[in-house]
PDB file of C-alpha atoms in Angstrom:
ATOM      1  CA  MET G   1      -1.851  -7.749  16.097  1.00  0.00           C
ATOM      2  CA  LYS G   2       1.145  -6.587  14.073  1.00  0.00           C
ATOM      3  CA  ASN G   3       1.054  -9.767  12.014  1.00  0.00           C
ATOM      4  CA  ARG G   4      -2.561  -9.306  11.159  1.00  0.00           C
ATOM      5  CA  SER G   5      -2.081  -5.750   9.972  1.00  0.00           C
ATOM      6  CA  TYR G   6       0.614  -6.969   7.583  1.00  0.00           C
ATOM      7  CA  HIS G   7      -1.583  -9.743   6.268  1.00  0.00           C
ATOM      8  CA  ARG G   8      -4.344  -7.323   5.404  1.00  0.00           C
ATOM      9  CA  LYS G   9      -3.370  -6.088   1.979  1.00  0.00           C
ATOM     10  CA  PRO G  10      -3.794  -2.330   1.688  1.00  0.00           C
ATOM     11  CA  GLY G  11      -6.520  -1.217  -0.643  1.00  0.00           C
ATOM     12  CA  THR G  12      -8.419  -4.499  -0.635  1.00  0.00           C
ATOM     13  CA  ASP G  13     -11.441  -3.349   1.309  1.00  0.00           C
ATOM     14  CA  GLY G  14     -13.794  -0.609   0.199  1.00  0.00           C
ATOM     15  CA  GLY G  15     -12.801   1.880   2.912  1.00  0.00           C
ATOM     16  CA  SER G  16      -9.065   1.761   2.365  1.00  0.00           C
ATOM     17  CA  ARG G  17      -9.470   1.740  -1.434  1.00  0.00           C
ATOM     18  CA  LEU G  18     -11.513   4.909  -1.109  1.00  0.00           C
ATOM     19  CA  ARG G  19      -8.899   6.396   1.202  1.00  0.00           C
ATOM     20  CA  SER G  20      -5.961   5.550  -1.064  1.00  0.00           C
ATOM     21  CA  GLY G  21      -7.914   6.898  -4.060  1.00  0.00           C
ATOM     22  CA  PHE G  22      -8.583  10.126  -2.184  1.00  0.00           C
ATOM     23  CA  LEU G  23      -4.926  10.415  -1.156  1.00  0.00           C
ATOM     24  CA  ARG G  24      -3.850   9.918  -4.774  1.00  0.00           C
ATOM     25  CA  TYR G  25      -6.283  12.613  -5.876  1.00  0.00           C
ATOM     26  CA  LEU G  26      -5.038  14.948  -3.132  1.00  0.00           C
ATOM     27  CA  ARG G  27      -1.397  14.313  -4.135  1.00  0.00           C
ATOM     28  CA  ASP G  28      -2.135  15.238  -7.766  1.00  0.00           C
ATOM     29  CA  GLU G  29      -4.099  18.314  -6.730  1.00  0.00           C
ATOM     30  CA  ILE G  30      -1.214  19.517  -4.554  1.00  0.00           C
ATOM     31  CA  ALA G  31       1.187  18.996  -7.475  1.00  0.00           C
ATOM     32  CA  ILE G  32      -1.120  21.058  -9.728  1.00  0.00           C
ATOM     33  CA  GLU G  33      -1.430  23.754  -7.062  1.00  0.00           C
ATOM     34  CA  TYR G  34       2.349  23.938  -6.742  1.00  0.00           C
ATOM     35  CA  LYS G  35       2.885  24.128 -10.518  1.00  0.00           C
ATOM     36  CA  SER G  36       0.139  26.716 -10.987  1.00  0.00           C
ATOM     37  CA  CYS G  37       1.651  29.010  -8.373  1.00  0.00           C
ATOM     38  CA  LEU G  38       5.154  28.545  -9.754  1.00  0.00           C
ATOM     39  CA  TYR G  39       4.233  29.381 -13.354  1.00  0.00           C
ATOM     40  CA  PHE G  40       1.780  32.088 -12.290  1.00  0.00           C
ATOM     41  CA  PHE G  41       4.532  33.980 -10.500  1.00  0.00           C
ATOM     42  CA  ALA G  42       6.956  33.435 -13.385  1.00  0.00           C
ATOM     43  CA  ILE G  43       4.409  34.914 -15.836  1.00  0.00           C
ATOM     44  CA  LEU G  44       3.436  37.682 -13.408  1.00  0.00           C
ATOM     45  CA  PHE G  45       7.080  38.743 -13.179  1.00  0.00           C
ATOM     46  CA  PHE G  46       7.349  38.913 -16.984  1.00  0.00           C
ATOM     47  CA  TYR G  47       3.992  40.701 -17.188  1.00  0.00           C
ATOM     48  CA  CYS G  48       5.069  43.328 -14.641  1.00  0.00           C
ATOM     49  CA  VAL G  49       8.416  43.880 -16.389  1.00  0.00           C
ATOM     50  CA  CYS G  50       6.532  44.372 -19.681  1.00  0.00           C
ATOM     51  CA  LEU G  51       4.186  46.872 -18.057  1.00  0.00           C
ATOM     52  CA  VAL G  52       7.054  48.826 -16.493  1.00  0.00           C
ATOM     53  CA  CYS G  53       8.829  48.888 -19.884  1.00  0.00           C
ATOM     54  CA  ARG G  54       5.689  50.420 -21.365  1.00  0.00           C
ATOM     55  CA  GLY G  55       5.586  53.027 -18.577  1.00  0.00           C
ATOM     56  CA  ILE G  56       2.565  51.481 -16.865  1.00  0.00           C
ATOM     57  CA  TYR G  57       2.847  51.059 -13.097  1.00  0.00           C
ATOM     58  CA  SER G  58      -0.411  49.278 -12.270  1.00  0.00           C
ATOM     59  CA  ALA G  59      -1.391  45.716 -13.157  1.00  0.00           C
ATOM     60  CA  ASP G  60      -4.768  44.688 -14.535  1.00  0.00           C
ATOM     61  CA  MET G  61      -6.642  42.459 -12.082  1.00  0.00           C
ATOM     62  CA  LEU G  62      -8.454  40.730 -14.931  1.00  0.00           C
ATOM     63  CA  HIS G  63      -5.131  39.839 -16.581  1.00  0.00           C
ATOM     64  CA  MET G  64      -3.874  38.410 -13.310  1.00  0.00           C
ATOM     65  CA  ALA G  65      -6.999  36.258 -12.975  1.00  0.00           C
ATOM     66  CA  GLU G  66      -6.541  35.081 -16.570  1.00  0.00           C
ATOM     67  CA  ILE G  67      -2.896  34.188 -15.906  1.00  0.00           C
ATOM     68  CA  MET G  68      -3.898  32.244 -12.805  1.00  0.00           C
ATOM     69  CA  LEU G  69      -6.680  30.316 -14.572  1.00  0.00           C
ATOM     70  CA  THR G  70      -4.416  29.551 -17.538  1.00  0.00           C
ATOM     71  CA  ALA G  71      -1.707  28.292 -15.173  1.00  0.00           C
ATOM     72  CA  TYR G  72      -4.276  26.054 -13.462  1.00  0.00           C
ATOM     73  CA  GLY G  73      -5.595  24.710 -16.761  1.00  0.00           C
ATOM     74  CA  ILE G  74      -2.138  23.934 -18.116  1.00  0.00           C
ATOM     75  CA  GLY G  75      -1.166  22.513 -14.710  1.00  0.00           C
ATOM     76  CA  TYR G  76      -4.022  19.984 -15.019  1.00  0.00           C
ATOM     77  CA  LEU G  77      -2.934  19.163 -18.559  1.00  0.00           C
ATOM     78  CA  GLN G  78       0.678  18.652 -17.412  1.00  0.00           C
ATOM     79  CA  VAL G  79      -0.213  16.326 -14.549  1.00  0.00           C
ATOM     80  CA  TYR G  80      -3.074  14.326 -16.074  1.00  0.00           C
ATOM     81  CA  GLY G  81      -2.276  14.465 -19.782  1.00  0.00           C
ATOM     82  CA  LEU G  82       1.437  15.035 -20.281  1.00  0.00           C
ATOM     83  CA  HIS G  83       3.040  12.752 -17.651  1.00  0.00           C
ATOM     84  CA  ASN G  84       4.331  15.614 -15.485  1.00  0.00           C
ATOM     85  CA  PHE G  85       7.110  16.266 -17.998  1.00  0.00           C
ATOM     86  CA  ASP G  86       8.893  18.991 -16.000  1.00  0.00           C
ATOM     87  CA  GLU G  87       9.653  16.351 -13.354  1.00  0.00           C
ATOM     88  CA  ALA G  88      10.828  13.749 -15.888  1.00  0.00           C
ATOM     89  CA  GLU G  89      14.036  11.799 -15.396  1.00  0.00           C
ATOM     90  CA  GLU G  90      15.363  12.674 -18.851  1.00  0.00           C
ATOM     91  CA  LEU G  91      14.315  15.138 -21.515  1.00  0.00           C
ATOM     92  CA  GLY G  92      13.269  12.870 -24.367  1.00  0.00           C
ATOM     93  CA  LYS G  93      11.216  13.558 -27.488  1.00  0.00           C
ATOM     94  CA  ARG G  94       7.907  13.282 -25.647  1.00  0.00           C
ATOM     95  CA  GLU G  95       8.996  15.633 -22.860  1.00  0.00           C
ATOM     96  CA  GLY G  96      10.498  18.073 -25.375  1.00  0.00           C
ATOM     97  CA  PHE G  97       7.278  18.104 -27.378  1.00  0.00           C
ATOM     98  CA  SER G  98       5.207  18.636 -24.211  1.00  0.00           C
ATOM     99  CA  MET G  99       7.467  21.501 -23.177  1.00  0.00           C
ATOM    100  CA  PHE G 100       7.102  23.261 -26.560  1.00  0.00           C
ATOM    101  CA  PHE G 101       3.377  22.512 -26.617  1.00  0.00           C
ATOM    102  CA  CYS G 102       2.650  23.982 -23.175  1.00  0.00           C
ATOM    103  CA  THR G 103       4.858  26.986 -23.901  1.00  0.00           C
ATOM    104  CA  GLY G 104       2.822  27.419 -27.082  1.00  0.00           C
ATOM    105  CA  LEU G 105      -0.414  27.287 -25.083  1.00  0.00           C
ATOM    106  CA  TYR G 106       0.814  29.939 -22.639  1.00  0.00           C
ATOM    107  CA  THR G 107       1.954  32.113 -25.549  1.00  0.00           C
ATOM    108  CA  ALA G 108      -1.365  31.700 -27.363  1.00  0.00           C
ATOM    109  CA  ALA G 109      -3.215  32.646 -24.154  1.00  0.00           C
ATOM    110  CA  SER G 110      -0.963  35.695 -23.678  1.00  0.00           C
ATOM    111  CA  PHE G 111      -1.723  36.818 -27.221  1.00  0.00           C
ATOM    112  CA  GLY G 112      -5.427  35.987 -27.023  1.00  0.00           C
ATOM    113  CA  PHE G 113      -5.976  37.750 -23.704  1.00  0.00           C
ATOM    114  CA  GLY G 114      -3.634  40.597 -24.660  1.00  0.00           C
ATOM    115  CA  TRP G 115      -1.400  40.332 -21.581  1.00  0.00           C
ATOM    116  CA  PHE G 116       1.439  42.108 -23.405  1.00  0.00           C
ATOM    117  CA  GLY G 117      -0.711  44.367 -25.573  1.00  0.00           C
ATOM    118  CA  ARG G 118      -0.524  41.805 -28.445  1.00  0.00           C
ATOM    119  CA  ASN G 119       3.013  42.999 -29.103  1.00  0.00           C
ATOM    120  CA  ILE G 120       4.732  40.441 -31.363  1.00  0.00           C
ATOM    121  CA  ALA G 121       8.245  41.087 -29.998  1.00  0.00           C
ATOM    122  CA  ALA G 122       7.047  40.727 -26.392  1.00  0.00           C
ATOM    123  CA  THR G 123       5.139  37.556 -27.321  1.00  0.00           C
ATOM    124  CA  VAL G 124       8.229  36.006 -28.941  1.00  0.00           C
ATOM    125  CA  VAL G 125      10.386  36.899 -25.926  1.00  0.00           C
ATOM    126  CA  PHE G 126       7.661  35.459 -23.667  1.00  0.00           C
ATOM    127  CA  TYR G 127       7.764  32.167 -25.610  1.00  0.00           C
ATOM    128  CA  ILE G 128      11.550  31.928 -25.099  1.00  0.00           C
ATOM    129  CA  TYR G 129      11.175  32.980 -21.450  1.00  0.00           C
ATOM    130  CA  MET G 130       8.575  30.278 -20.736  1.00  0.00           C
ATOM    131  CA  LEU G 131      10.611  27.621 -22.527  1.00  0.00           C
ATOM    132  CA  PHE G 132      13.634  28.626 -20.450  1.00  0.00           C
ATOM    133  CA  GLY G 133      11.417  28.558 -17.327  1.00  0.00           C
ATOM    134  CA  TYR G 134      10.315  24.986 -18.064  1.00  0.00           C
ATOM    135  CA  TRP G 135      13.924  23.926 -18.646  1.00  0.00           C
ATOM    136  CA  CYS G 136      14.980  25.543 -15.339  1.00  0.00           C
ATOM    137  CA  VAL G 137      12.195  23.733 -13.434  1.00  0.00           C
ATOM    138  CA  TYR G 138      13.249  20.447 -15.059  1.00  0.00           C
ATOM    139  CA  LEU G 139      16.890  21.095 -14.049  1.00  0.00           C
ATOM    140  CA  ILE G 140      15.954  22.078 -10.486  1.00  0.00           C
ATOM    141  CA  ASN G 141      13.918  18.864 -10.076  1.00  0.00           C
ATOM    142  CA  LYS G 142      16.819  16.836 -11.475  1.00  0.00           C
ATOM    143  CA  ILE G 143      19.344  18.457  -9.113  1.00  0.00           C
ATOM    144  CA  LYS G 144      16.940  17.935  -6.198  1.00  0.00           C
ATOM    145  CA  ARG G 145      16.748  14.198  -7.012  1.00  0.00           C
ATOM    146  CA  LYS G 146      20.540  13.979  -7.370  1.00  0.00           C
ATOM    147  CA  ILE G 147      20.991  15.434  -3.887  1.00  0.00           C
ATOM    148  CA  ASP G 148      18.303  13.065  -2.596  1.00  0.00           C
ATOM    149  CA  THR G 149      20.085  10.091  -4.218  1.00  0.00           C
ATOM    150  CA  GLU G 150      23.351  11.033  -2.486  1.00  0.00           C
ATOM    151  CA  ASN G 151      21.540  11.360   0.825  1.00  0.00           C
ATOM    152  CA  LEU G 152      19.754   8.018   0.371  1.00  0.00           C
ATOM    153  CA  ASN G 153      23.008   6.196  -0.338  1.00  0.00           C
ATOM    154  CA  TRP G 154      24.697   7.848   2.625  1.00  0.00           C
ATOM    155  CA  MET G 155      21.814   6.682   4.850  1.00  0.00           C
ATOM    156  CA  LEU G 156      22.050   3.195   3.334  1.00  0.00           C
ATOM    157  CA  THR G 157      25.780   3.013   4.121  1.00  0.00           C
ATOM    158  CA  GLU G 158      25.176   4.195   7.679  1.00  0.00           C
ATOM    159  CA  PHE G 159      22.351   1.674   8.082  1.00  0.00           C
ATOM    160  CA  LYS G 160      24.622  -1.156   6.942  1.00  0.00           C
ATOM    161  CA  LYS G 161      27.325  -0.010   9.379  1.00  0.00           C
ATOM    162  CA  ASP G 162      24.872  -0.348  12.249  1.00  0.00           C
ATOM    163  CA  ILE G 163      24.611  -4.105  11.706  1.00  0.00           C
ATOM    164  CA  GLY G 164      24.627  -5.928  15.009  1.00  0.00           C
TER     165      GLY G 164
ATOM    166  CA  MET Y   1      37.282 -19.398  19.375  1.00  0.00           C
ATOM    167  CA  ARG Y   2      37.359 -20.781  22.908  1.00  0.00           C
ATOM    168  CA  LEU Y   3      34.106 -22.238  24.255  1.00  0.00           C
ATOM    169  CA  ILE Y   4      33.422 -22.121  27.974  1.00  0.00           C
ATOM    170  CA  MET Y   5      30.281 -23.761  29.352  1.00  0.00           C
ATOM    171  CA  GLU Y   6      29.246 -23.678  32.963  1.00  0.00           C
ATOM    172  CA  ARG Y   7      26.303 -25.497  34.493  1.00  0.00           C
ATOM    173  CA  ILE Y   8      24.358 -23.518  37.063  1.00  0.00           C
ATOM    174  CA  PHE Y   9      21.821 -24.814  39.576  1.00  0.00           C
ATOM    175  CA  GLN Y  10      20.088 -21.560  40.419  1.00  0.00           C
ATOM    176  CA  GLY Y  11      19.632 -18.099  38.973  1.00  0.00           C
ATOM    177  CA  GLU Y  12      18.889 -17.034  35.419  1.00  0.00           C
ATOM    178  CA  GLU Y  13      20.582 -18.682  32.474  1.00  0.00           C
ATOM    179  CA  GLU Y  14      22.782 -16.272  30.565  1.00  0.00           C
ATOM    180  CA  VAL Y  15      25.134 -16.144  27.619  1.00  0.00           C
ATOM    181  CA  VAL Y  16      28.033 -13.688  27.712  1.00  0.00           C
ATOM    182  CA  ILE Y  17      29.729 -13.024  24.414  1.00  0.00           C
ATOM    183  CA  ARG Y  18      33.208 -11.530  24.634  1.00  0.00           C
ATOM    184  CA  TYR Y  19      34.374 -10.258  21.297  1.00  0.00           C
ATOM    185  CA  ALA Y  20      37.149  -8.077  19.913  1.00  0.00           C
ATOM    186  CA  GLU Y  21      35.378  -7.289  16.664  1.00  0.00           C
ATOM    187  CA  MET Y  22      31.795  -7.793  15.469  1.00  0.00           C
ATOM    188  CA  THR Y  23      32.051 -10.466  12.800  1.00  0.00           C
ATOM    189  CA  GLY Y  24      29.491 -12.477  10.877  1.00  0.00           C
ATOM    190  CA  GLN Y  25      30.114 -15.449  13.146  1.00  0.00           C
ATOM    191  CA  ILE Y  26      29.458 -13.396  16.285  1.00  0.00           C
ATOM    192  CA  GLN Y  27      26.301 -12.013  14.694  1.00  0.00           C
ATOM    193  CA  SER Y  28      25.115 -15.543  13.937  1.00  0.00           C
ATOM    194  CA  ILE Y  29      25.688 -16.525  17.573  1.00  0.00           C
ATOM    195  CA  ILE Y  30      23.754 -13.449  18.718  1.00  0.00           C
ATOM    196  CA  GLY Y  31      20.970 -14.415  16.322  1.00  0.00           C
ATOM    197  CA  ILE Y  32      20.785 -17.946  17.731  1.00  0.00           C
ATOM    198  CA  VAL Y  33      20.743 -16.665  21.328  1.00  0.00           C
ATOM    199  CA  GLN Y  34      17.983 -14.217  20.425  1.00  0.00           C
ATOM    200  CA  GLY Y  35      16.030 -17.041  18.830  1.00  0.00           C
ATOM    201  CA  ARG Y  36      16.231 -15.753  15.282  1.00  0.00           C
ATOM    202  CA  GLY Y  37      18.992 -17.903  13.911  1.00  0.00           C
ATOM    203  CA  GLN Y  38      16.753 -20.391  12.164  1.00  0.00           C
ATOM    204  CA  LYS Y  39      17.220 -20.901   8.494  1.00  0.00           C
ATOM    205  CA  LEU Y  40      14.336 -20.488   6.126  1.00  0.00           C
ATOM    206  CA  ARG Y  41      13.138 -23.745   4.637  1.00  0.00           C
ATOM    207  CA  ALA Y  42      12.242 -23.604   0.959  1.00  0.00           C
ATOM    208  CA  ILE Y  43      11.437 -26.134  -1.747  1.00  0.00           C
ATOM    209  CA  CYS Y  44      12.937 -26.087  -5.216  1.00  0.00           C
ATOM    210  CA  GLY Y  45      12.161 -28.871  -7.705  1.00  0.00           C
ATOM    211  CA  GLY Y  46      11.214 -31.321  -4.943  1.00  0.00           C
ATOM    212  CA  GLU Y  47      14.452 -30.593  -3.105  1.00  0.00           C
ATOM    213  CA  THR Y  48      14.473 -28.894   0.297  1.00  0.00           C
ATOM    214  CA  LEU Y  49      16.748 -25.862   0.559  1.00  0.00           C
ATOM    215  CA  LEU Y  50      17.781 -24.025   3.699  1.00  0.00           C
ATOM    216  CA  PHE Y  51      18.251 -20.309   3.236  1.00  0.00           C
ATOM    217  CA  ASP Y  52      20.274 -18.214   5.622  1.00  0.00           C
ATOM    218  CA  PRO Y  53      18.100 -15.056   5.910  1.00  0.00           C
ATOM    219  CA  GLU Y  54      21.236 -12.927   5.429  1.00  0.00           C
ATOM    220  CA  ASP Y  55      21.732 -14.525   1.999  1.00  0.00           C
ATOM    221  CA  ILE Y  56      18.231 -13.744   0.759  1.00  0.00           C
ATOM    222  CA  PHE Y  57      18.015 -10.810  -1.646  1.00  0.00           C
ATOM    223  CA  TYR Y  58      14.265 -10.586  -1.615  1.00  0.00           C
ATOM    224  CA  LEU Y  59      11.029 -12.475  -1.007  1.00  0.00           C
ATOM    225  CA  GLU Y  60       8.274 -12.296  -3.547  1.00  0.00           C
ATOM    226  CA  SER Y  61       4.669 -13.385  -3.663  1.00  0.00           C
ATOM    227  CA  VAL Y  62       3.768 -14.913  -7.043  1.00  0.00           C
ATOM    228  CA  ASP Y  63       0.417 -16.592  -7.832  1.00  0.00           C
ATOM    229  CA  GLY Y  64      -0.396 -17.104  -4.170  1.00  0.00           C
ATOM    230  CA  GLY Y  65       3.006 -18.633  -3.323  1.00  0.00           C
ATOM    231  CA  THR Y  66       5.965 -17.009  -1.593  1.00  0.00           C
ATOM    232  CA  PHE Y  67       9.421 -17.357  -3.122  1.00  0.00           C
ATOM    233  CA  ALA Y  68      12.834 -16.597  -1.633  1.00  0.00           C
ATOM    234  CA  TYR Y  69      15.617 -15.426  -3.957  1.00  0.00           C
ATOM    235  CA  SER Y  70      19.281 -15.591  -3.064  1.00  0.00           C
ATOM    236  CA  LYS Y  71      22.242 -14.928  -5.357  1.00  0.00           C
ATOM    237  CA  ASP Y  72      21.857 -18.165  -7.299  1.00  0.00           C
ATOM    238  CA  ARG Y  73      18.887 -20.014  -5.795  1.00  0.00           C
ATOM    239  CA  VAL Y  74      15.122 -19.661  -5.774  1.00  0.00           C
ATOM    240  CA  GLY Y  75      12.842 -21.634  -3.504  1.00  0.00           C
ATOM    241  CA  LYS Y  76       9.186 -21.681  -2.541  1.00  0.00           C
ATOM    242  CA  VAL Y  77       8.583 -21.118   1.153  1.00  0.00           C
ATOM    243  CA  SER Y  78       5.503 -22.145   3.063  1.00  0.00           C
ATOM    244  CA  GLU Y  79       5.167 -18.957   5.117  1.00  0.00           C
ATOM    245  CA  GLY Y  80       3.270 -15.902   3.894  1.00  0.00           C
ATOM    246  CA  LEU Y  81       5.026 -12.729   2.798  1.00  0.00           C
ATOM    247  CA  GLY Y  82       3.541 -10.655   5.614  1.00  0.00           C
ATOM    248  CA  GLU Y  83       4.642 -13.155   8.244  1.00  0.00           C
ATOM    249  CA  LEU Y  84       8.204 -13.220   6.904  1.00  0.00           C
ATOM    250  CA  ALA Y  85       8.317  -9.417   6.647  1.00  0.00           C
ATOM    251  CA  VAL Y  86       7.524  -9.187  10.353  1.00  0.00           C
ATOM    252  CA  ARG Y  87       9.807 -12.077  11.372  1.00  0.00           C
ATOM    253  CA  TYR Y  88      12.844 -10.605   9.617  1.00  0.00           C
ATOM    254  CA  GLU Y  89      12.043  -6.939  10.112  1.00  0.00           C
ATOM    255  CA  ASP Y  90      14.912  -6.468  12.565  1.00  0.00           C
ATOM    256  CA  ARG Y  91      17.302  -8.121  10.127  1.00  0.00           C
ATOM    257  CA  GLY Y  92      16.822  -5.475   7.480  1.00  0.00           C
ATOM    258  CA  PHE Y  93      13.858  -6.931   5.603  1.00  0.00           C
ATOM    259  CA  PHE Y  94      11.490  -4.307   4.378  1.00  0.00           C
ATOM    260  CA  ARG Y  95       8.154  -4.540   2.554  1.00  0.00           C
ATOM    261  CA  CYS Y  96       8.729  -2.587  -0.664  1.00  0.00           C
ATOM    262  CA  SER Y  97       5.415  -3.410  -2.367  1.00  0.00           C
ATOM    263  CA  LYS Y  98       2.301  -5.523  -1.815  1.00  0.00           C
ATOM    264  CA  SER Y  99       4.089  -8.524  -3.274  1.00  0.00           C
ATOM    265  CA  MET Y 100       7.737  -8.043  -2.333  1.00  0.00           C
ATOM    266  CA  VAL Y 101      10.013  -7.849   0.711  1.00  0.00           C
ATOM    267  CA  LEU Y 102      13.569  -6.600   0.180  1.00  0.00           C
ATOM    268  CA  ASN Y 103      16.681  -7.242   2.225  1.00  0.00           C
ATOM    269  CA  ILE Y 104      18.116  -3.748   2.737  1.00  0.00           C
ATOM    270  CA  TYR Y 105      21.587  -5.210   3.347  1.00  0.00           C
ATOM    271  CA  LYS Y 106      21.559  -6.571  -0.206  1.00  0.00           C
ATOM    272  CA  ILE Y 107      20.822  -3.196  -1.792  1.00  0.00           C
ATOM    273  CA  SER Y 108      23.899  -1.792  -3.473  1.00  0.00           C
ATOM    274  CA  TYR Y 109      22.520   1.522  -4.719  1.00  0.00           C
ATOM    275  CA  LEU Y 110      19.450   3.709  -4.250  1.00  0.00           C
ATOM    276  CA  LYS Y 111      18.281   6.286  -6.760  1.00  0.00           C
ATOM    277  CA  SER Y 112      15.698   8.973  -6.222  1.00  0.00           C
ATOM    278  CA  GLU Y 113      13.094   8.859  -8.994  1.00  0.00           C
ATOM    279  CA  PRO Y 114      10.432  11.382 -10.065  1.00  0.00           C
ATOM    280  CA  GLY Y 115       7.295  11.351  -7.927  1.00  0.00           C
ATOM    281  CA  ASN Y 116       9.214  10.591  -4.699  1.00  0.00           C
ATOM    282  CA  ARG Y 117       9.799   6.987  -5.750  1.00  0.00           C
ATOM    283  CA  ILE Y 118      13.058   5.126  -5.186  1.00  0.00           C
ATOM    284  CA  ARG Y 119      14.834   2.708  -7.507  1.00  0.00           C
ATOM    285  CA  ALA Y 120      16.818   0.099  -5.581  1.00  0.00           C
ATOM    286  CA  THR Y 121      19.623  -1.753  -7.342  1.00  0.00           C
ATOM    287  CA  MET Y 122      20.396  -5.048  -5.657  1.00  0.00           C
ATOM    288  CA  GLU Y 123      23.841  -6.658  -5.401  1.00  0.00           C
ATOM    289  CA  ASN Y 124      22.846  -8.981  -8.267  1.00  0.00           C
ATOM    290  CA  GLU Y 125      22.113  -5.905 -10.448  1.00  0.00           C
ATOM    291  CA  GLU Y 126      18.349  -6.473 -10.329  1.00  0.00           C
ATOM    292  CA  GLN Y 127      16.350  -3.273  -9.987  1.00  0.00           C
ATOM    293  CA  VAL Y 128      13.227  -2.726  -7.942  1.00  0.00           C
ATOM    294  CA  LEU Y 129      11.090   0.399  -8.180  1.00  0.00           C
ATOM    295  CA  ILE Y 130       9.685   1.349  -4.785  1.00  0.00           C
ATOM    296  CA  SER Y 131       6.470   3.377  -4.878  1.00  0.00           C
ATOM    297  CA  ARG Y 132       6.033   6.674  -3.067  1.00  0.00           C
ATOM    298  CA  ARG Y 133       4.192   5.067  -0.142  1.00  0.00           C
ATOM    299  CA  TYR Y 134       6.785   2.381   0.534  1.00  0.00           C
ATOM    300  CA  ALA Y 135       9.650   4.777  -0.301  1.00  0.00           C
ATOM    301  CA  LYS Y 136       8.538   6.915   2.630  1.00  0.00           C
ATOM    302  CA  GLN Y 137       8.770   3.876   4.917  1.00  0.00           C
ATOM    303  CA  LEU Y 138      12.221   3.007   3.554  1.00  0.00           C
ATOM    304  CA  ARG Y 139      13.452   6.514   4.323  1.00  0.00           C
ATOM    305  CA  GLN Y 140      12.124   6.157   7.878  1.00  0.00           C
ATOM    306  CA  ILE Y 141      13.889   2.811   8.326  1.00  0.00           C
ATOM    307  CA  LEU Y 142      17.176   4.189   7.003  1.00  0.00           C
ATOM    308  CA  LYS Y 143      16.892   7.177   9.337  1.00  0.00           C
ATOM    309  CA  GLY Y 144      16.200   4.821  12.221  1.00  0.00           C
ATOM    310  CA  GLU Y 145      12.735   6.271  12.786  1.00  0.00           C
ATOM    311  CA  GLU Y 146       9.602   4.302  13.629  1.00  0.00           C
ATOM    312  CA  LYS Y 147       7.839   3.604  10.358  1.00  0.00           C
ATOM    313  CA  ASP Y 148       4.239   4.667   9.871  1.00  0.00           C
ATOM    314  CA  GLU Y 149       1.848   1.727   9.774  1.00  0.00           C
ATOM    315  CA  GLU Y 150      -0.932   2.226   7.221  1.00  0.00           C
TER     316      GLU Y 150
END
């Protein structure tokens, strides 16, 4: 029975191809969901700080919905169009361009929707803040993989010790 | 190493191995007793090669044929990749893609890659990128857990 299951190549029949396609779709959707929430909260924090600085203590629900939808839209672009650059192995030209481009999109949306009252200074600071945010996420992912690499090699060594 | 053989006329046949340290030779004897000591027969340029499974770096399926790769030899084997993956599973062979089976004992370094993939560097410096699905199974094997069959 075990032999047979190995001989059947995964994804060769219609059912399993559909299943693996669905799982791939689900994996990408979860990644987008995660990114959207992450950047939404980062922008929300900046938005709230801006409001408090202007002496306003209540947030606009419409602005929050706009931030969320923008984060979703750019999340889709990141995953499907820009090779998930904030999870890249190295920051090359392509990743750098994508980072500046997406930051530009967020900044344009902030100005267009008036999240910071179309204040130029706040918009410039927001651009730098988002760029820094992207860089931090890239670094966190890199550190996470470094820790994982160390753990993998430790497990490999232990596995080899168990020989016999 | 001293060899003691004793013929018995009743009761179950048994092999007792008394060792001070687990060496490659002892492991080979254990393998033979457990019925997994056979070498893998492969053909290379009309010549028959016998591969010790421990010496194989990986097995690969290319154009419908299965090939075994050791440090300096490559040979075509008659068995299928799936069959060999199962036969040598307990000797550290692991299916890392649809067309490849790796010998974990010949991996020198593992690197975590974006998207939960793993890059394995073999002792001969060759690199193999293991996809997310198979990387999950590799982690389970290394942890000593039962791997999920899909």
